[in-house]
CSV table of C-alpha atoms in Angstrom, one decimal:
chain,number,residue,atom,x,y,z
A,1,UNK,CA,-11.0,71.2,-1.1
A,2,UNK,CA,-11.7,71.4,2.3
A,3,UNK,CA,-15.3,69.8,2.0
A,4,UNK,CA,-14.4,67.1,-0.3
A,5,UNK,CA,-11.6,66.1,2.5
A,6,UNK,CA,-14.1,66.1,5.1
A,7,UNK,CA,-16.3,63.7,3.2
A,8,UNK,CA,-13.2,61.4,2.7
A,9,UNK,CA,-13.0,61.6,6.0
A,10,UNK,CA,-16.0,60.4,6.4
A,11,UNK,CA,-16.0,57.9,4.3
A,12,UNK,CA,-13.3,56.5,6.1
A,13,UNK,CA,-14.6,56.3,9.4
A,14,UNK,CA,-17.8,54.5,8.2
A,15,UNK,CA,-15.4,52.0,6.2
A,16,UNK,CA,-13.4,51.6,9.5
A,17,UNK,CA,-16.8,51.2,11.3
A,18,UNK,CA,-17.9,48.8,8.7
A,19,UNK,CA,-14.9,46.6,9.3
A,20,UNK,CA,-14.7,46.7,13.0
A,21,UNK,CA,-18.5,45.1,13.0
A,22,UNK,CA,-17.8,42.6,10.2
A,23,UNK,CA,-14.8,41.6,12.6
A,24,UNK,CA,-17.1,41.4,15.4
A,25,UNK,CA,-19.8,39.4,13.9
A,26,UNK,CA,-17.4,37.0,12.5
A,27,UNK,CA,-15.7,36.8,16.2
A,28,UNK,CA,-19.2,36.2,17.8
A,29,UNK,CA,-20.2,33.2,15.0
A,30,UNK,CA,-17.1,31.7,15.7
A,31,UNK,CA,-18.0,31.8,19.8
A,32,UNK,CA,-21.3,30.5,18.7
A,33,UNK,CA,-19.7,27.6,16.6
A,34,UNK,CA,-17.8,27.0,19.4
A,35,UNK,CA,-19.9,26.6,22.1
A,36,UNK,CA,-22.5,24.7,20.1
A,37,UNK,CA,-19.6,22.1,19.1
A,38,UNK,CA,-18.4,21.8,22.7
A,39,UNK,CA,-21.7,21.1,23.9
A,40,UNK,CA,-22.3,17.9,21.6
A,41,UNK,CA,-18.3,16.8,21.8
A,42,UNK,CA,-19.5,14.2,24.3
A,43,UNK,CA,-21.8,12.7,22.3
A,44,UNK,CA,-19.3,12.9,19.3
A,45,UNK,CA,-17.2,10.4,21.4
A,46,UNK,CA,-20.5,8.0,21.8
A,47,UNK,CA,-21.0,8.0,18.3
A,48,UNK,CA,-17.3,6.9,17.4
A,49,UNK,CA,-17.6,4.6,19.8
A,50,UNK,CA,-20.9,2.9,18.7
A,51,UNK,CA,-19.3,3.1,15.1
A,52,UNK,CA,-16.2,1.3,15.7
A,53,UNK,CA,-17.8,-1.4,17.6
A,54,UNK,CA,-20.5,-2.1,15.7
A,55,UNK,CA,-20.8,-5.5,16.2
A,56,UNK,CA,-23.5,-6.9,17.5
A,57,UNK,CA,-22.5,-7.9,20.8
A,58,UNK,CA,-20.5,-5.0,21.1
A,59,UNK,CA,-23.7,-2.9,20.3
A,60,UNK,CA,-25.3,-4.3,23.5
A,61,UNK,CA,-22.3,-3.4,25.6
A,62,UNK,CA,-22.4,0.2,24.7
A,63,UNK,CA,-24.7,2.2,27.4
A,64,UNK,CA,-28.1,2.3,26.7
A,65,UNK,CA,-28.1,5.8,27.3
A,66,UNK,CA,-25.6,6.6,24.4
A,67,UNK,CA,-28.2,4.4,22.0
A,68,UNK,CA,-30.9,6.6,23.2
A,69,UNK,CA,-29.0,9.5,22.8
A,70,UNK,CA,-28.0,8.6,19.4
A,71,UNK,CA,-31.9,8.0,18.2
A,72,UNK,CA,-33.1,11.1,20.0
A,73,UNK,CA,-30.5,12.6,17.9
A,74,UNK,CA,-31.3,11.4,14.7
A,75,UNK,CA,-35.3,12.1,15.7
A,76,UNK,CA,-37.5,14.6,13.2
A,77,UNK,CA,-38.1,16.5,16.3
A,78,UNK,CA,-34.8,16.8,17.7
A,79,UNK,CA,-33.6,17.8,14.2
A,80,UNK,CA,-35.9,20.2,14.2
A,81,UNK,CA,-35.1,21.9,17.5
A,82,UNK,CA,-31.5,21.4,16.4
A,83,UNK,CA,-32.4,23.4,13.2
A,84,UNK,CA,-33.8,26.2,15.2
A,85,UNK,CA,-31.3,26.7,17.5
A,86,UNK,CA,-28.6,26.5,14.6
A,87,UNK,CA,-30.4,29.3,12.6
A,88,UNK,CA,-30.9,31.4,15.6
A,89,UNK,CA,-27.6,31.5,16.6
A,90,UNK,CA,-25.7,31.1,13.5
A,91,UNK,CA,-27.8,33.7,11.7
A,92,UNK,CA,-30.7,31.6,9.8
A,93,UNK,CA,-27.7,29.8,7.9
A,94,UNK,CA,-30.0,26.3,8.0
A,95,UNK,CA,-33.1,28.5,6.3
A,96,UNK,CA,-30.9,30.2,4.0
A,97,UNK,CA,-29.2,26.7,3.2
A,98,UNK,CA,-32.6,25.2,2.5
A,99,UNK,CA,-33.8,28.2,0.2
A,100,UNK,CA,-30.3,28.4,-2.0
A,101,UNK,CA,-30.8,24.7,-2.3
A,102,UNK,CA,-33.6,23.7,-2.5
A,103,UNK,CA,-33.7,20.2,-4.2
A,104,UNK,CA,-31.1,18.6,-2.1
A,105,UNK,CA,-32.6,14.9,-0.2
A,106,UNK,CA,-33.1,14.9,3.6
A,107,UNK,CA,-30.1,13.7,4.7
A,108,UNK,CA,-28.2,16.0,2.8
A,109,UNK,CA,-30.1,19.1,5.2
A,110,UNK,CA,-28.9,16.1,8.2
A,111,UNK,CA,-25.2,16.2,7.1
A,112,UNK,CA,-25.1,20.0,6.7
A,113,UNK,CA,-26.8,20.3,10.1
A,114,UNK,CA,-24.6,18.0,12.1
A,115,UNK,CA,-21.6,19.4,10.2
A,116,UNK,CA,-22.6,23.2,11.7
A,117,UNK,CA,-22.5,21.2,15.2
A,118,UNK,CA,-19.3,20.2,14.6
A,119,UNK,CA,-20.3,15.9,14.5
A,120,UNK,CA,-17.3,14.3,13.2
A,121,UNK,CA,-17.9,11.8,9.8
A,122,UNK,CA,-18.2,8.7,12.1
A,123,UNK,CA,-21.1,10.6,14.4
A,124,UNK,CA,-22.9,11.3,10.9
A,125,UNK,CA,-22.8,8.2,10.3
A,126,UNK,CA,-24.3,7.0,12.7
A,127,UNK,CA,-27.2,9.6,13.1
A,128,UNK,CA,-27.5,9.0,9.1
A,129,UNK,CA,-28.0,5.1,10.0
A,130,UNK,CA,-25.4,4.4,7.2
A,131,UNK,CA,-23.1,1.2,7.4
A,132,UNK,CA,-19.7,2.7,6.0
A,133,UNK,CA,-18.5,5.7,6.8
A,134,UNK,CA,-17.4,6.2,3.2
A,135,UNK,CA,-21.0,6.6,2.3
A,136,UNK,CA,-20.8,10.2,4.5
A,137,UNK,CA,-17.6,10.9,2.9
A,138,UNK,CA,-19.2,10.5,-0.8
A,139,UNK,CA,-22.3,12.5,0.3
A,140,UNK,CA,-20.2,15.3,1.6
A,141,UNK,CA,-18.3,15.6,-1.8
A,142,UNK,CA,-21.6,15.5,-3.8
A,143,UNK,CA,-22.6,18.1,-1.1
A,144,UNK,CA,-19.7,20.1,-2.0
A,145,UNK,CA,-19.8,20.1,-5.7
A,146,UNK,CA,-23.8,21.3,-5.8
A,147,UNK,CA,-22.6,23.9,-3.0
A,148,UNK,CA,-20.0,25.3,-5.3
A,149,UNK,CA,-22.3,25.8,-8.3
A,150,UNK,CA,-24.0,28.8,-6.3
A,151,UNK,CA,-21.7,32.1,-5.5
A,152,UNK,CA,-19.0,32.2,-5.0
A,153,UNK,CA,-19.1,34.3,-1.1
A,154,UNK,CA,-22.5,31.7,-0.5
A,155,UNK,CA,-20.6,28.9,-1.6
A,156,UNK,CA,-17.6,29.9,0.8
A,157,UNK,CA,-19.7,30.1,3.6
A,158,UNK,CA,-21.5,26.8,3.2
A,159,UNK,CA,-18.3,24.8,2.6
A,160,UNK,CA,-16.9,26.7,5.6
A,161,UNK,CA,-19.5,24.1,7.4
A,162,UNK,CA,-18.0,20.9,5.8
């Protein structure tokens, strides 16, 4: 009696263990997630701002830098080095998000991506080079509907992104 009390006990303290990291970990993503989003909130605000005057003239009154910024952005290597600093401090969720779906387009990797960074619809749009913001809207539903045909915890954490 006395033994299978102590391994009860023991079970309990590694369950209590178990849940105290899983806590942790979640509290560290979300710091992560944070900081990552803070750090491209500036840039959020160009990109609404190039997307709601997107008139020509208007275009050429909007900073130079923002444009540049906004290219860089949308650049293969940019996305790449945004790719790798996602996955290295969100643990590998881009990598893991290419291998559970494989077959998705480019810009569907893109909207993921700049979702995890925390890029508002209208940003998107812009890095996406799309005319209506509607069509980031639609892509993020089709998103959504192949992410929900995986498992259910997988699915839950991908549309956790969106």
């Amino acid at each position: 009696m006395r033994r299978d009390e102590y391994y009860f006990q023991i079970g309990q303290n590694i369950k209590e263990i178990t849940e105290l990291r899983q806590r942790d970990n979640e509290a560290t993503n979300s710091l992560l997630r944070e900081l990552l989003t803070k750090e491209y909130r500036l840039m959020d605000g160009k990109c609404r701002e190039y997307y709601e005057k997107s008139s020509r003239q208007t275009r050429k009154n909007i900073s130079d830098e923002a444009v540049e910024l906004v290219e860089r952005l949308s650049s293969a290597g940019q996305l790449a080095e945004l790719e790798e600093t996602v996955n290295r401090y969100q643990s590998d969720i881009m990598a893991r998000f290419r291998h559970d779906l494989p077959d998705l387009k480019a810009d569907d990797y893109k909207l993921f991506l700049y979702s995890i960074l925390g890029f508002s619809s209208t940003a998107i749009s812009v890095f996406l080079k799309t005319e209506k913001i509607e069509s980031v809207y639609n892509r993020k539903r089709r998103l959504k509907a192949k992410i929900r045909q995986l498992p259910e915890t997988t699915a839950g954490k991908y549309l956790s992104y969106l």
